[in-house]
Amino acid sequence: MDRLRSRLTRRDSDSGADDEIRTDGGSEAPTGGGTFTRLKHSDAVQALPFWLPPALLMGLFVYGAASWNLLISLTDWSGLLQPEYTNLNLEMYTRMLSDASFIAAFRNTIVLLVAFTVISLAAGLVLAILVDQNIRFENTFRTIYLLPMALSFVVTAIFWSWMYNPSTGTINVVLSTIGLDAFTMDWLGDTRTRLAAIIFALTWQFSGYAMVVYLAGLRAIPDSHYEAAKVDGASSFKMYWRVIVPQLSAATTSAAVVLMVFGLKAFDFIYVMFGDNPGRSADILAVMMFRVAFSRSQWAYGAAVATVLFLMALAVVAPYLYMQYKRGDL
Amino acid sequence: MATADGTDQSGLAAYREEVDAQRAALYAVLGGLILFYLSPLWGGLTTAFKTQAGFVNTTPIVPPTPEWFTLEAWELAFATMQGGLINSVMFVVPATVLSAVFGSLAAYGLTKLSWRGQVGILVIFLAGVFLPYQSVLVPLRQFWSAVDLAGLLAFAPFLAERADLLELTITHTAYGIPICTILFRSYYKTMDDDMIEAAKIDGANALRIYRRIVFPLSLPMFAVALIYQFTQVWNDLLFALVLITSRSNYVVTQSLNELQGAMAQDYNLQMAGAFIAALPTIIIYVVFGRQFAKGITGAS
């Protein structure tokens, strides 16, 4: 009965068609006794021409291509021939497990993702708290900390290759100027520091992003929470650590997911710095995939490495989306 | 509470001093951070204005003295990257506009018109944002070689010669749809439905409502989506590496990468090139900072 009452049916004198107007913001498709004309004018049908073309384009390139990639990874396609989709098997995946360069790239990918995400979140949180202290020129500070986000990986890689240059780079020059000669080194040349140097430069580029997300989170916390902590005599550090940070968990989660996705896309950055072969110490799956497939024409193997990357993204994103859905944010 | 007026002047002064000291420390830290965030750009800028001998013989962060000053690096970098800049403008503009339009249409169909199953479709759009591009590269190349766009466009030589760029346009449009849809969707969620309901009662169909009401109200979000997409597509290297085969179609990130590879030790040239490539996005960022921030945080 509710449904009946909430609907008005109006006869349109021009077209003679039934138009359904819902006053409840109607969340269901017309049911029971729906004539053809009513169906034609339902929201579901009217919505089709709007979302279907983009969905098809995206479906083809995103989901179609990802599925095709999975299929290719099950073949043994290499070289100049075309792939053969008979005799599909898991050969490429078993090959991975005994490939030392895959294992190194996998390890580096995990290290890069975790370290980059954690350090960027921490740096972003500190930046956000500092900027949130009622300072003057807040906009200027924010703008400068976020500026690296506007640059491409190619540009960032060029700047940081120069910063890390052992003789003319700013880092070593500054270190020796302040008397820390002992700490100067060939940051990108030394295999022990290469991955750390990459992570540091990526943090430079993306910590501003974490700052923006945390700032929004901080501004959403009512002043009364700060005051309550102060009345309890908590020091500033304690107040943030015990009271404020726990309330930022939603911001932390969403920033972490996005940062990990940026990390997975760090290909451009490493490719510009080292070409497609940064060596065992800094090879990541994204670069290895490109090298294996596009430089060595081992297409099926490259596709298999790509599938691992896809699964890694899925492992991060699926729980996040599910959580969002549960919270009713979708 | 023993703080009646005038009884504890020295304590109050000490407290004030402490607060002032804290403020000073805060600004010192914030200023130090500015140095950190700007140092690569500042160093790059000073280097780009130095001669070869200049950046070898001077401190990197010190601006060039007249003796070392030159504009040669800028001239040479611009001459080398000119083609890439033009190609990038030619494909980035349509790719940006198309994905924003598609995103707006999709978000309208998935939020302003209510029907069963829309959340499911929306999740499918949303998940597309997080796809690692590596997992589509091989099929992407297979797909575009099978389509043979250059062959299909043989009747129009201007387009056929730029088939690579057209492939890049379509590809970037497709991959821009998920994020644009999410941006518009978050905007439409907060949009007041009264006008739309009134228009429905007046018998307006969905297209008319979009054209007359939703689209004009979406213009601020179009600014956000266009800025976001422009930055992303302009800055991309990966798809260009895979899809652009002919050198005459190289885009700006590719020509900058080439410059870097070929002139590994000519830092002044590399830095000038980096600034030329980054200039459009830096200008957009400085002018439209707020929209930029809104765009990058839109997915969270």
PDB file of C-alpha atoms in Angstrom, chain A residues 10 12 19-23 25-29 31 43-44 46-47 50-51 53-55 57-58 60-66 68-69 72 77 82-83 85 123 127 130-131 133-137 140-155 158-163 165 168-170 173-174 200 203-205 207-209 212-213 254-255 257-258 261-262 264-265 267-268 271-273 285-287 289-290 293-294 299 302-303 306-307 309-310 313 317 320-321 324-325 328-330, chain B residues 23 26-27 29-31 33-34 36-47 55-56 59-61 102-103 105-110 112-116 119 121-146 170-171 173-175 177-178 181 185 189 197 200-208 210 228 231-232 234-238 241-242 253 256-257 260 265 267 270-271 273-275 277-278 281-282 285-286 289 292-293 296-297 299-300:
ATOM      1  CA  ARG A  10      -0.316  11.609 -14.159  1.00  0.00           C
ATOM      2  CA  ASP A  12       0.395  13.468 -19.991  1.00  0.00           C
ATOM      3  CA  ASP A  19       4.597   9.108 -16.402  1.00  0.00           C
ATOM      4  CA  GLU A  20       5.503   7.895 -12.998  1.00  0.00           C
ATOM      5  CA  ILE A  21       6.475  10.508 -10.536  1.00  0.00           C
ATOM      6  CA  ARG A  22       7.826   9.293  -7.258  1.00  0.00           C
ATOM      7  CA  THR A  23       7.702  11.448  -4.226  1.00  0.00           C
ATOM      8  CA  GLY A  25      12.805   9.382  -4.310  1.00  0.00           C
ATOM      9  CA  GLY A  26      11.716   5.905  -5.459  1.00  0.00           C
ATOM     10  CA  SER A  27      14.333   3.259  -5.031  1.00  0.00           C
ATOM     11  CA  GLU A  28      12.753   0.391  -6.905  1.00  0.00           C
ATOM     12  CA  ALA A  29      11.935  -0.365 -10.484  1.00  0.00           C
ATOM     13  CA  THR A  31       6.775  -3.856 -10.437  1.00  0.00           C
ATOM     14  CA  ASP A  43      14.126   5.602 -14.425  1.00  0.00           C
ATOM     15  CA  ALA A  44      16.018   2.377 -15.078  1.00  0.00           C
ATOM     16  CA  GLN A  46      15.966   6.378 -18.924  1.00  0.00           C
ATOM     17  CA  ALA A  47      19.262   5.957 -17.080  1.00  0.00           C
ATOM     18  CA  PHE A  50      23.716   7.829 -19.675  1.00  0.00           C
ATOM     19  CA  TRP A  51      25.780   5.148 -17.994  1.00  0.00           C
ATOM     20  CA  PRO A  53      28.306   4.029 -23.172  1.00  0.00           C
ATOM     21  CA  PRO A  54      30.912   4.938 -20.553  1.00  0.00           C
ATOM     22  CA  ALA A  55      30.395   1.539 -18.931  1.00  0.00           C
ATOM     23  CA  LEU A  57      34.164   1.825 -22.944  1.00  0.00           C
ATOM     24  CA  MET A  58      35.441   1.209 -19.431  1.00  0.00           C
ATOM     25  CA  LEU A  60      36.262  -3.038 -22.661  1.00  0.00           C
ATOM     26  CA  PHE A  61      39.468  -1.347 -21.552  1.00  0.00           C
ATOM     27  CA  VAL A  62      39.449  -2.101 -17.838  1.00  0.00           C
ATOM     28  CA  TYR A  63      37.650  -5.378 -17.239  1.00  0.00           C
ATOM     29  CA  GLY A  64      37.935  -6.777 -20.744  1.00  0.00           C
ATOM     30  CA  ALA A  65      41.639  -6.033 -20.917  1.00  0.00           C
ATOM     31  CA  ALA A  66      42.332  -7.373 -17.412  1.00  0.00           C
ATOM     32  CA  TRP A  68      42.395 -10.882 -21.581  1.00  0.00           C
ATOM     33  CA  ASN A  69      45.629 -10.370 -19.673  1.00  0.00           C
ATOM     34  CA  ILE A  72      47.425 -14.453 -22.054  1.00  0.00           C
ATOM     35  CA  TRP A  77      53.209 -16.661 -25.908  1.00  0.00           C
ATOM     36  CA  GLN A  82      50.509 -14.395 -32.046  1.00  0.00           C
ATOM     37  CA  PRO A  83      49.284 -15.980 -28.813  1.00  0.00           C
ATOM     38  CA  TYR A  85      44.764 -19.916 -26.649  1.00  0.00           C
ATOM     39  CA  ALA A 123      54.774  12.695   7.386  1.00  0.00           C
ATOM     40  CA  LEU A 127      52.293  18.205   8.368  1.00  0.00           C
ATOM     41  CA  LEU A 130      51.472  21.564  12.215  1.00  0.00           C
ATOM     42  CA  VAL A 131      49.385  23.358   9.602  1.00  0.00           C
ATOM     43  CA  GLN A 133      47.715  25.186  14.621  1.00  0.00           C
ATOM     44  CA  ASN A 134      45.916  28.358  13.555  1.00  0.00           C
ATOM     45  CA  ILE A 135      48.989  29.602  11.728  1.00  0.00           C
ATOM     46  CA  ARG A 136      49.253  32.601   9.466  1.00  0.00           C
ATOM     47  CA  PHE A 137      49.666  32.030   5.732  1.00  0.00           C
ATOM     48  CA  THR A 140      50.831  29.196   1.381  1.00  0.00           C
ATOM     49  CA  PHE A 141      52.276  26.411   3.515  1.00  0.00           C
ATOM     50  CA  ARG A 142      49.642  23.947   2.298  1.00  0.00           C
ATOM     51  CA  THR A 143      50.167  24.914  -1.323  1.00  0.00           C
ATOM     52  CA  ILE A 144      53.916  24.393  -1.130  1.00  0.00           C
ATOM     53  CA  TYR A 145      53.726  21.041   0.654  1.00  0.00           C
ATOM     54  CA  LEU A 146      51.252  19.756  -1.931  1.00  0.00           C
ATOM     55  CA  LEU A 147      53.044  21.196  -4.970  1.00  0.00           C
ATOM     56  CA  PRO A 148      55.083  18.061  -5.830  1.00  0.00           C
ATOM     57  CA  MET A 149      51.768  16.256  -6.512  1.00  0.00           C
ATOM     58  CA  ALA A 150      51.319  18.435  -9.590  1.00  0.00           C
ATOM     59  CA  LEU A 151      54.556  17.156 -11.121  1.00  0.00           C
ATOM     60  CA  SER A 152      54.884  14.036 -13.213  1.00  0.00           C
ATOM     61  CA  PHE A 153      56.994  11.086 -12.134  1.00  0.00           C
ATOM     62  CA  VAL A 154      59.302  11.916 -15.022  1.00  0.00           C
ATOM     63  CA  VAL A 155      59.955  15.405 -13.695  1.00  0.00           C
ATOM     64  CA  ILE A 158      64.890  14.088 -12.997  1.00  0.00           C
ATOM     65  CA  PHE A 159      64.934  16.427  -9.995  1.00  0.00           C
ATOM     66  CA  TRP A 160      65.848  13.661  -7.579  1.00  0.00           C
ATOM     67  CA  SER A 161      68.492  12.068  -9.810  1.00  0.00           C
ATOM     68  CA  TRP A 162      70.157  15.432  -9.558  1.00  0.00           C
ATOM     69  CA  MET A 163      69.560  15.785  -5.803  1.00  0.00           C
ATOM     70  CA  ASN A 165      74.167  13.003  -7.543  1.00  0.00           C
ATOM     71  CA  THR A 168      77.122  17.858  -7.486  1.00  0.00           C
ATOM     72  CA  GLY A 169      73.831  16.848  -5.838  1.00  0.00           C
ATOM     73  CA  THR A 170      72.272  19.027  -3.161  1.00  0.00           C
ATOM     74  CA  VAL A 173      76.668  19.193  -0.788  1.00  0.00           C
ATOM     75  CA  VAL A 174      74.460  20.093   2.173  1.00  0.00           C
ATOM     76  CA  PHE A 200      62.317   8.959   0.125  1.00  0.00           C
ATOM     77  CA  THR A 203      57.479  10.435  -0.009  1.00  0.00           C
ATOM     78  CA  TRP A 204      58.557  13.933  -1.001  1.00  0.00           C
ATOM     79  CA  GLN A 205      56.076  13.785  -3.853  1.00  0.00           C
ATOM     80  CA  SER A 207      53.231  13.287   1.659  1.00  0.00           C
ATOM     81  CA  GLY A 208      51.301  16.447   0.747  1.00  0.00           C
ATOM     82  CA  TYR A 209      48.452  14.230  -0.387  1.00  0.00           C
ATOM     83  CA  VAL A 212      45.343  17.137   2.664  1.00  0.00           C
ATOM     84  CA  VAL A 213      43.379  14.037   3.630  1.00  0.00           C
ATOM     85  CA  SER A 254      41.449   5.889   2.589  1.00  0.00           C
ATOM     86  CA  ALA A 255      44.800   7.691   2.314  1.00  0.00           C
ATOM     87  CA  VAL A 257      44.687   2.719  -0.019  1.00  0.00           C
ATOM     88  CA  VAL A 258      45.291   5.578  -2.437  1.00  0.00           C
ATOM     89  CA  VAL A 261      47.873   2.544  -5.571  1.00  0.00           C
ATOM     90  CA  PHE A 262      50.310   5.413  -6.262  1.00  0.00           C
ATOM     91  CA  LEU A 264      52.032   0.393  -7.494  1.00  0.00           C
ATOM     92  CA  LYS A 265      52.181   3.000 -10.278  1.00  0.00           C
ATOM     93  CA  PHE A 267      56.856   2.576 -12.660  1.00  0.00           C
ATOM     94  CA  ASP A 268      57.385   5.890 -14.458  1.00  0.00           C
ATOM     95  CA  TYR A 271      61.935   3.784 -15.373  1.00  0.00           C
ATOM     96  CA  VAL A 272      63.187   7.340 -15.864  1.00  0.00           C
ATOM     97  CA  MET A 273      65.896   6.931 -13.220  1.00  0.00           C
ATOM     98  CA  LEU A 285      57.076  -5.854 -10.294  1.00  0.00           C
ATOM     99  CA  ALA A 286      55.756  -2.942 -12.365  1.00  0.00           C
ATOM    100  CA  VAL A 287      59.194  -2.424 -13.944  1.00  0.00           C
ATOM    101  CA  MET A 289      56.631  -6.651 -16.085  1.00  0.00           C
ATOM    102  CA  PHE A 290      57.510  -3.967 -18.607  1.00  0.00           C
ATOM    103  CA  ALA A 293      57.031  -8.166 -21.903  1.00  0.00           C
ATOM    104  CA  PHE A 294      58.058  -5.113 -23.902  1.00  0.00           C
ATOM    105  CA  TRP A 299      54.483 -11.641 -23.363  1.00  0.00           C
ATOM    106  CA  GLY A 302      54.892 -10.404 -18.479  1.00  0.00           C
ATOM    107  CA  ALA A 303      51.134 -10.927 -18.365  1.00  0.00           C
ATOM    108  CA  ALA A 306      50.923  -8.228 -14.302  1.00  0.00           C
ATOM    109  CA  THR A 307      48.283 -10.564 -12.886  1.00  0.00           C
ATOM    110  CA  LEU A 309      50.142  -6.880  -9.540  1.00  0.00           C
ATOM    111  CA  PHE A 310      46.418  -6.948 -10.233  1.00  0.00           C
ATOM    112  CA  ALA A 313      45.793  -4.202  -5.867  1.00  0.00           C
ATOM    113  CA  VAL A 317      41.136  -2.414  -2.562  1.00  0.00           C
ATOM    114  CA  TYR A 320      38.360  -1.171   1.448  1.00  0.00           C
ATOM    115  CA  LEU A 321      35.433  -1.050  -0.959  1.00  0.00           C
ATOM    116  CA  GLN A 324      32.869   1.625   2.396  1.00  0.00           C
ATOM    117  CA  TYR A 325      29.826  -0.322   1.266  1.00  0.00           C
ATOM    118  CA  GLY A 328      26.882   3.091   3.528  1.00  0.00           C
ATOM    119  CA  ASP A 329      29.302   5.390   1.716  1.00  0.00           C
ATOM    120  CA  LEU A 330      28.571   3.920  -1.691  1.00  0.00           C
TER     121      LEU A 330
ATOM    122  CA  ARG B  23      55.024  29.701  18.082  1.00  0.00           C
ATOM    123  CA  LEU B  26      56.434  26.079  14.999  1.00  0.00           C
ATOM    124  CA  TYR B  27      57.159  28.627  12.280  1.00  0.00           C
ATOM    125  CA  VAL B  29      59.745  23.934  11.554  1.00  0.00           C
ATOM    126  CA  LEU B  30      57.189  24.951   8.926  1.00  0.00           C
ATOM    127  CA  GLY B  31      59.797  27.117   7.202  1.00  0.00           C
ATOM    128  CA  LEU B  33      59.795  22.042   5.643  1.00  0.00           C
ATOM    129  CA  ILE B  34      59.242  24.619   2.907  1.00  0.00           C
ATOM    130  CA  PHE B  36      62.751  20.703   1.972  1.00  0.00           C
ATOM    131  CA  TYR B  37      59.754  20.699  -0.374  1.00  0.00           C
ATOM    132  CA  LEU B  38      61.097  23.442  -2.598  1.00  0.00           C
ATOM    133  CA  SER B  39      64.768  22.484  -2.689  1.00  0.00           C
ATOM    134  CA  PRO B  40      64.585  20.161  -5.720  1.00  0.00           C
ATOM    135  CA  LEU B  41      62.665  22.799  -7.663  1.00  0.00           C
ATOM    136  CA  TRP B  42      64.858  25.647  -6.524  1.00  0.00           C
ATOM    137  CA  GLY B  43      68.014  23.690  -7.277  1.00  0.00           C
ATOM    138  CA  GLY B  44      66.610  22.691 -10.643  1.00  0.00           C
ATOM    139  CA  LEU B  45      65.767  26.281 -11.471  1.00  0.00           C
ATOM    140  CA  THR B  46      69.210  27.632 -10.598  1.00  0.00           C
ATOM    141  CA  THR B  47      70.868  24.801 -12.531  1.00  0.00           C
ATOM    142  CA  PHE B  55      76.793  23.726 -12.598  1.00  0.00           C
ATOM    143  CA  VAL B  56      80.022  21.774 -12.265  1.00  0.00           C
ATOM    144  CA  THR B  59      77.202  25.158  -5.355  1.00  0.00           C
ATOM    145  CA  PRO B  60      73.985  23.627  -6.715  1.00  0.00           C
ATOM    146  CA  ILE B  61      71.520  25.783  -4.787  1.00  0.00           C
ATOM    147  CA  PHE B 102      31.387  10.597 -19.844  1.00  0.00           C
ATOM    148  CA  GLY B 103      31.961  10.693 -16.091  1.00  0.00           C
ATOM    149  CA  LEU B 105      26.757  11.358 -17.749  1.00  0.00           C
ATOM    150  CA  ALA B 106      27.477   8.084 -15.969  1.00  0.00           C
ATOM    151  CA  ALA B 107      27.229   9.655 -12.523  1.00  0.00           C
ATOM    152  CA  TYR B 108      23.907  11.235 -13.482  1.00  0.00           C
ATOM    153  CA  GLY B 109      22.537   7.904 -14.695  1.00  0.00           C
ATOM    154  CA  LEU B 110      23.768   6.158 -11.573  1.00  0.00           C
ATOM    155  CA  LYS B 112      20.000  11.055 -10.021  1.00  0.00           C
ATOM    156  CA  LEU B 113      17.842   8.354 -11.566  1.00  0.00           C
ATOM    157  CA  SER B 114      16.999   5.712  -9.005  1.00  0.00           C
ATOM    158  CA  TRP B 115      16.711   2.111 -10.007  1.00  0.00           C
ATOM    159  CA  ARG B 116      17.592  -1.328  -8.807  1.00  0.00           C
ATOM    160  CA  VAL B 119      24.971   0.444  -6.503  1.00  0.00           C
ATOM    161  CA  ILE B 121      27.217  -0.898 -11.305  1.00  0.00           C
ATOM    162  CA  LEU B 122      28.680   1.947  -9.294  1.00  0.00           C
ATOM    163  CA  VAL B 123      31.008  -0.447  -7.457  1.00  0.00           C
ATOM    164  CA  ILE B 124      32.214  -1.709 -10.840  1.00  0.00           C
ATOM    165  CA  PHE B 125      32.987   1.882 -11.886  1.00  0.00           C
ATOM    166  CA  LEU B 126      34.662   2.581  -8.551  1.00  0.00           C
ATOM    167  CA  ALA B 127      36.926  -0.463  -8.637  1.00  0.00           C
ATOM    168  CA  GLY B 128      38.257   0.662 -12.018  1.00  0.00           C
ATOM    169  CA  VAL B 129      40.068   3.546 -10.313  1.00  0.00           C
ATOM    170  CA  PHE B 130      42.395   1.175  -8.535  1.00  0.00           C
ATOM    171  CA  LEU B 131      43.441  -0.944 -11.514  1.00  0.00           C
ATOM    172  CA  PRO B 132      47.242  -1.158 -11.869  1.00  0.00           C
ATOM    173  CA  TYR B 133      47.897  -0.193 -15.486  1.00  0.00           C
ATOM    174  CA  GLN B 134      50.496  -2.948 -15.888  1.00  0.00           C
ATOM    175  CA  SER B 135      47.712  -5.501 -15.810  1.00  0.00           C
ATOM    176  CA  VAL B 136      46.256  -4.215 -19.092  1.00  0.00           C
ATOM    177  CA  LEU B 137      49.368  -3.271 -21.077  1.00  0.00           C
ATOM    178  CA  VAL B 138      49.825  -6.454 -23.098  1.00  0.00           C
ATOM    179  CA  PRO B 139      46.158  -6.739 -24.125  1.00  0.00           C
ATOM    180  CA  LEU B 140      46.105  -3.004 -24.836  1.00  0.00           C
ATOM    181  CA  ARG B 141      48.866  -3.383 -27.350  1.00  0.00           C
ATOM    182  CA  GLN B 142      47.227  -6.471 -28.859  1.00  0.00           C
ATOM    183  CA  PHE B 143      43.928  -4.645 -29.107  1.00  0.00           C
ATOM    184  CA  TRP B 144      45.274  -1.574 -30.872  1.00  0.00           C
ATOM    185  CA  SER B 145      47.374  -3.562 -33.311  1.00  0.00           C
ATOM    186  CA  ALA B 146      44.298  -5.651 -34.149  1.00  0.00           C
ATOM    187  CA  ILE B 170      40.701   6.854 -26.558  1.00  0.00           C
ATOM    188  CA  THR B 171      42.710   4.841 -24.026  1.00  0.00           C
ATOM    189  CA  THR B 173      39.408   8.609 -22.014  1.00  0.00           C
ATOM    190  CA  ALA B 174      38.445   5.064 -21.045  1.00  0.00           C
ATOM    191  CA  TYR B 175      40.745   4.971 -18.021  1.00  0.00           C
ATOM    192  CA  ILE B 177      35.975   7.457 -16.744  1.00  0.00           C
ATOM    193  CA  PRO B 178      36.065   5.709 -13.325  1.00  0.00           C
ATOM    194  CA  THR B 181      32.343   9.216 -12.418  1.00  0.00           C
ATOM    195  CA  ARG B 185      28.849  11.112  -8.125  1.00  0.00           C
ATOM    196  CA  LYS B 189      24.939  13.100  -3.938  1.00  0.00           C
ATOM    197  CA  GLU B 197      11.521  16.563  -8.993  1.00  0.00           C
ATOM    198  CA  LYS B 200       9.808  15.578 -13.618  1.00  0.00           C
ATOM    199  CA  ILE B 201       6.343  16.667 -12.586  1.00  0.00           C
ATOM    200  CA  ASP B 202       6.396  19.076 -15.510  1.00  0.00           C
ATOM    201  CA  GLY B 203       7.019  16.062 -17.731  1.00  0.00           C
ATOM    202  CA  ALA B 204      10.665  16.654 -18.561  1.00  0.00           C
ATOM    203  CA  ASN B 205      12.550  13.526 -19.576  1.00  0.00           C
ATOM    204  CA  ALA B 206      15.950  12.515 -18.223  1.00  0.00           C
ATOM    205  CA  LEU B 207      17.944  14.070 -21.064  1.00  0.00           C
ATOM    206  CA  ARG B 208      16.140  17.365 -20.757  1.00  0.00           C
ATOM    207  CA  TYR B 210      20.363  16.734 -17.495  1.00  0.00           C
ATOM    208  CA  TYR B 228      42.440  16.397 -12.320  1.00  0.00           C
ATOM    209  CA  THR B 231      47.257  16.668 -14.754  1.00  0.00           C
ATOM    210  CA  GLN B 232      47.020  12.881 -14.870  1.00  0.00           C
ATOM    211  CA  TRP B 234      49.644  15.201 -19.269  1.00  0.00           C
ATOM    212  CA  ASN B 235      51.956  13.544 -16.710  1.00  0.00           C
ATOM    213  CA  ASP B 236      51.542   9.950 -17.917  1.00  0.00           C
ATOM    214  CA  LEU B 237      54.472   8.135 -19.450  1.00  0.00           C
ATOM    215  CA  LEU B 238      53.482   4.467 -19.321  1.00  0.00           C
ATOM    216  CA  LEU B 241      55.624   4.167 -24.042  1.00  0.00           C
ATOM    217  CA  VAL B 242      53.336   1.316 -25.030  1.00  0.00           C
ATOM    218  CA  THR B 253      56.861  12.960 -21.105  1.00  0.00           C
ATOM    219  CA  LEU B 256      61.639  14.651 -21.736  1.00  0.00           C
ATOM    220  CA  ASN B 257      62.633  11.072 -20.937  1.00  0.00           C
ATOM    221  CA  GLN B 260      67.261  12.780 -19.917  1.00  0.00           C
ATOM    222  CA  GLN B 265      75.200  14.613 -17.398  1.00  0.00           C
ATOM    223  CA  TYR B 267      71.825  18.713 -15.803  1.00  0.00           C
ATOM    224  CA  GLN B 270      67.468  18.243 -18.152  1.00  0.00           C
ATOM    225  CA  MET B 271      66.263  20.756 -15.575  1.00  0.00           C
ATOM    226  CA  GLY B 273      63.292  20.402 -19.935  1.00  0.00           C
ATOM    227  CA  ALA B 274      61.685  19.298 -16.669  1.00  0.00           C
ATOM    228  CA  PHE B 275      60.365  22.819 -16.040  1.00  0.00           C
ATOM    229  CA  ALA B 277      57.213  19.834 -19.258  1.00  0.00           C
ATOM    230  CA  ALA B 278      55.899  20.685 -15.792  1.00  0.00           C
ATOM    231  CA  THR B 281      50.456  21.530 -14.534  1.00  0.00           C
ATOM    232  CA  ILE B 282      52.292  23.914 -12.189  1.00  0.00           C
ATOM    233  CA  TYR B 285      48.035  23.985  -9.665  1.00  0.00           C
ATOM    234  CA  VAL B 286      48.923  27.500  -8.602  1.00  0.00           C
ATOM    235  CA  GLY B 289      44.845  24.994  -6.066  1.00  0.00           C
ATOM    236  CA  PHE B 292      43.240  20.516  -7.668  1.00  0.00           C
ATOM    237  CA  ALA B 293      43.151  19.396  -4.026  1.00  0.00           C
ATOM    238  CA  ILE B 296      43.118  14.383  -5.923  1.00  0.00           C
ATOM    239  CA  THR B 297      41.199  13.628  -2.753  1.00  0.00           C
ATOM    240  CA  ALA B 299      38.570   9.149  -4.658  1.00  0.00           C
ATOM    241  CA  SER B 300      38.989   8.885  -0.909  1.00  0.00           C
TER     242      SER B 300
END
